[in-house]
CSV table of C-alpha atoms in Angstrom, one decimal:
chain,number,residue,atom,x,y,z
A,1,MET,CA,124.0,133.5,110.5
A,2,ALA,CA,120.9,133.8,108.2
A,3,ALA,CA,120.4,136.2,105.3
A,4,ALA,CA,117.9,138.1,107.5
A,5,GLU,CA,120.9,139.2,109.6
A,6,ALA,CA,122.6,140.8,106.6
A,7,SER,CA,121.3,144.2,105.6
A,8,ILE,CA,121.6,145.6,102.1
A,9,ARG,CA,122.2,149.3,101.8
A,10,ALA,CA,123.7,151.9,99.5
A,11,CYS,CA,127.5,152.2,99.6
A,12,ARG,CA,128.8,155.3,101.3
A,13,PRO,CA,132.2,157.0,100.6
A,14,GLU,CA,133.6,155.6,103.9
A,15,ASP,CA,132.9,152.0,102.6
A,16,CYS,CA,135.3,152.4,99.7
A,17,ALA,CA,138.2,150.7,101.6
A,18,ASP,CA,136.0,147.6,102.3
A,19,VAL,CA,134.7,147.6,98.7
A,20,ALA,CA,138.3,147.8,97.4
A,21,ARG,CA,139.1,144.8,99.7
A,22,LEU,CA,136.2,142.9,98.3
A,23,ILE,CA,137.1,143.7,94.7
A,24,ARG,CA,140.6,142.3,95.4
A,25,GLU,CA,139.1,139.1,96.9
A,26,LEU,CA,136.8,138.7,93.8
A,27,ALA,CA,139.8,139.2,91.5
A,28,GLU,CA,141.8,136.6,93.4
A,29,PHE,CA,138.9,134.1,93.2
A,30,GLU,CA,138.7,134.7,89.4
A,31,ASN,CA,142.5,134.3,89.1
A,32,LEU,CA,142.8,137.9,87.8
A,33,SER,CA,144.4,139.7,90.7
A,34,ASP,CA,147.0,141.2,88.4
A,35,GLN,CA,144.3,143.1,86.5
A,36,VAL,CA,143.0,145.1,89.5
A,37,LYS,CA,144.3,148.7,89.2
A,38,ILE,CA,141.5,150.6,91.1
A,39,SER,CA,142.2,152.1,94.5
A,40,GLU,CA,140.1,153.2,97.4
A,41,GLN,CA,140.6,156.8,96.3
A,42,GLY,CA,139.6,155.9,92.7
A,43,LEU,CA,136.4,154.2,93.9
A,44,ARG,CA,135.6,157.3,96.0
A,45,GLU,CA,136.1,159.7,93.1
A,46,ASP,CA,134.3,157.6,90.5
A,47,GLY,CA,131.4,156.6,92.7
A,48,PHE,CA,130.7,159.7,94.7
A,49,SER,CA,131.5,162.7,92.4
A,50,GLN,CA,128.8,165.0,90.9
A,51,ASP,CA,128.5,162.6,87.9
A,52,PRO,CA,129.3,159.2,89.3
A,53,PHE,CA,130.4,156.4,87.0
A,54,TYR,CA,128.9,153.6,89.2
A,55,LYS,CA,126.6,152.8,92.0
A,56,CYS,CA,127.0,150.1,94.6
A,57,VAL,CA,125.1,148.3,97.3
A,58,VAL,CA,126.8,146.5,100.2
A,59,ALA,CA,125.8,143.6,102.4
A,60,GLU,CA,126.5,144.4,106.1
A,61,VAL,CA,126.2,142.0,109.0
A,62,PRO,CA,125.9,143.0,112.7
A,63,PRO,CA,129.2,143.2,114.7
A,64,GLU,CA,128.4,139.9,116.4
A,65,CYS,CA,128.3,138.1,113.0
A,66,ARG,CA,131.5,139.7,111.6
A,67,SER,CA,133.9,137.7,109.5
A,68,LYS,CA,136.8,135.7,110.9
A,69,ALA,CA,139.0,138.6,109.9
A,70,GLY,CA,136.7,141.1,111.7
A,71,HIS,CA,134.8,142.6,108.7
A,72,THR,CA,131.1,143.6,108.8
A,73,LEU,CA,130.9,144.5,105.1
A,74,VAL,CA,130.8,141.0,103.6
A,75,GLY,CA,129.5,141.5,100.0
A,76,TYR,CA,128.8,144.1,97.4
A,77,GLY,CA,127.0,144.6,94.1
A,78,LEU,CA,128.5,147.2,91.8
A,79,TYR,CA,126.3,148.4,89.0
A,80,PHE,CA,125.7,151.2,86.5
A,81,PHE,CA,123.1,152.2,83.9
A,82,THR,CA,123.4,151.5,80.2
A,83,TYR,CA,121.1,151.8,77.2
A,84,SER,CA,119.8,149.3,74.7
A,85,THR,CA,118.6,150.7,71.4
A,86,TRP,CA,116.1,147.9,71.2
A,87,LYS,CA,114.8,147.9,74.8
A,88,GLY,CA,115.7,151.2,76.4
A,89,ARG,CA,117.1,151.6,79.9
A,90,ASN,CA,119.3,148.8,81.3
A,91,ILE,CA,121.1,148.2,84.5
A,92,TYR,CA,124.5,146.4,84.3
A,93,VAL,CA,125.9,144.4,87.2
A,94,GLU,CA,129.7,144.7,87.0
A,95,ASP,CA,130.3,142.7,90.2
A,96,LEU,CA,128.4,140.7,92.6
A,97,TYR,CA,130.5,139.2,95.4
A,98,VAL,CA,129.9,137.6,98.8
A,99,MET,CA,132.8,136.5,101.0
A,100,PRO,CA,133.2,132.7,100.9
A,101,GLU,CA,132.4,132.3,104.6
A,102,PHE,CA,129.0,134.0,104.0
A,103,ARG,CA,127.9,132.2,100.9
A,104,GLY,CA,124.9,130.0,100.8
A,105,LYS,CA,123.0,132.2,103.3
A,106,GLY,CA,120.9,134.2,100.8
A,107,ILE,CA,123.1,137.3,100.8
A,108,GLY,CA,123.8,137.1,97.1
A,109,LYS,CA,120.1,136.9,96.4
A,110,LYS,CA,119.5,139.9,98.6
A,111,LEU,CA,122.1,141.9,96.7
A,112,MET,CA,120.7,140.9,93.3
A,113,SER,CA,117.1,141.7,94.5
A,114,ALA,CA,118.2,145.1,95.6
A,115,ILE,CA,119.9,145.9,92.3
A,116,ALA,CA,116.9,144.6,90.3
A,117,LYS,CA,114.5,146.8,92.4
A,118,ILE,CA,116.7,149.8,91.8
A,119,GLY,CA,116.7,149.1,88.0
A,120,LEU,CA,112.9,148.7,88.0
A,121,ASP,CA,112.5,151.9,90.0
A,122,ARG,CA,114.6,153.7,87.3
A,123,GLY,CA,112.5,152.2,84.4
A,124,CYS,CA,115.0,149.6,83.3
A,125,THR,CA,113.7,146.8,81.1
A,126,GLN,CA,116.8,144.5,81.5
A,127,MET,CA,119.5,143.7,83.9
A,128,ARG,CA,122.7,142.5,82.3
A,129,LEU,CA,125.9,140.9,83.6
A,130,ALA,CA,128.8,138.7,82.5
A,131,VAL,CA,130.3,135.7,84.2
A,132,LEU,CA,133.4,133.6,83.5
A,133,ASP,CA,132.6,130.4,81.7
A,134,TRP,CA,134.2,128.2,84.4
A,135,ASN,CA,132.2,129.7,87.3
A,136,ARG,CA,129.5,127.1,87.3
A,137,PRO,CA,128.1,128.1,90.7
A,138,ALA,CA,127.5,131.7,89.6
A,139,ILE,CA,126.1,130.5,86.2
A,140,ASP,CA,123.7,128.2,88.0
A,141,PHE,CA,122.7,130.9,90.5
A,142,TYR,CA,121.9,133.4,87.7
A,143,LEU,CA,120.0,130.9,85.6
A,144,GLY,CA,118.1,129.8,88.8
A,145,LYS,CA,117.0,133.4,89.2
A,146,GLY,CA,115.6,133.7,85.7
A,147,ALA,CA,118.6,135.0,83.7
A,148,THR,CA,119.1,134.0,80.1
A,149,ASP,CA,122.6,132.9,78.9
A,150,LEU,CA,122.9,135.1,75.8
A,151,THR,CA,126.0,133.2,74.5
A,152,ALA,CA,124.1,129.9,74.6
A,153,ALA,CA,120.7,131.3,73.6
A,154,GLU,CA,121.6,133.9,70.9
A,155,GLY,CA,125.3,133.5,70.3
A,156,TRP,CA,126.3,136.9,71.6
A,157,HIS,CA,130.0,137.5,72.4
A,158,VAL,CA,131.2,140.2,74.7
A,159,PHE,CA,134.2,142.3,73.5
A,160,ARG,CA,136.5,144.7,75.3
A,161,PHE,CA,138.9,147.3,73.9
A,162,GLU,CA,141.8,148.0,76.2
A,163,GLN,CA,143.2,151.6,76.5
A,164,ALA,CA,145.9,151.0,73.9
A,165,ALA,CA,143.3,149.8,71.3
A,166,MET,CA,141.1,152.8,72.2
A,167,LEU,CA,144.1,155.1,71.5
A,168,CYS,CA,144.5,153.5,68.1
A,169,LEU,CA,140.9,153.8,67.3
A,170,SER,CA,140.7,157.4,68.5
A,171,SER,CA,143.6,158.4,66.3
A,172,GLY,CA,141.9,156.8,63.2
A,173,GLU,CA,144.2,153.8,63.0
């Protein structure tokens, strides 16, 4: 199967079950399965409401190229828009995932290209993402496509506040 056989399109509400499956696969690959709390219903509500929190593109193969398990949705790129006070509009890629049996066929590049085009069409000046430090294939892929490793180049560290910390902050603690 070649990348040309995989089409990239906007995610639809009826794709949420497959996207949830792919999210679980990605979490398992990253050894973080216990952290996945999102459901198909949550994805549908958060991505397809009047004011969606995210957008998503999916990689779909024809039925004759389906996965060993019978799936035709074999990858996804989930993104949302952010803002830089220095550069203006940004697009943030939360996840980029292609099922292992479909890797090395150009599908990840097609997903990234689609997201980059969406960002450019919306006036974004940067596309940002994070990758685990041990995921050398992903790091090499992004660097090979022109990304800058901000930790190495500028010393930036990414932080996250979990809900408990947010509660403390919101109460003035």
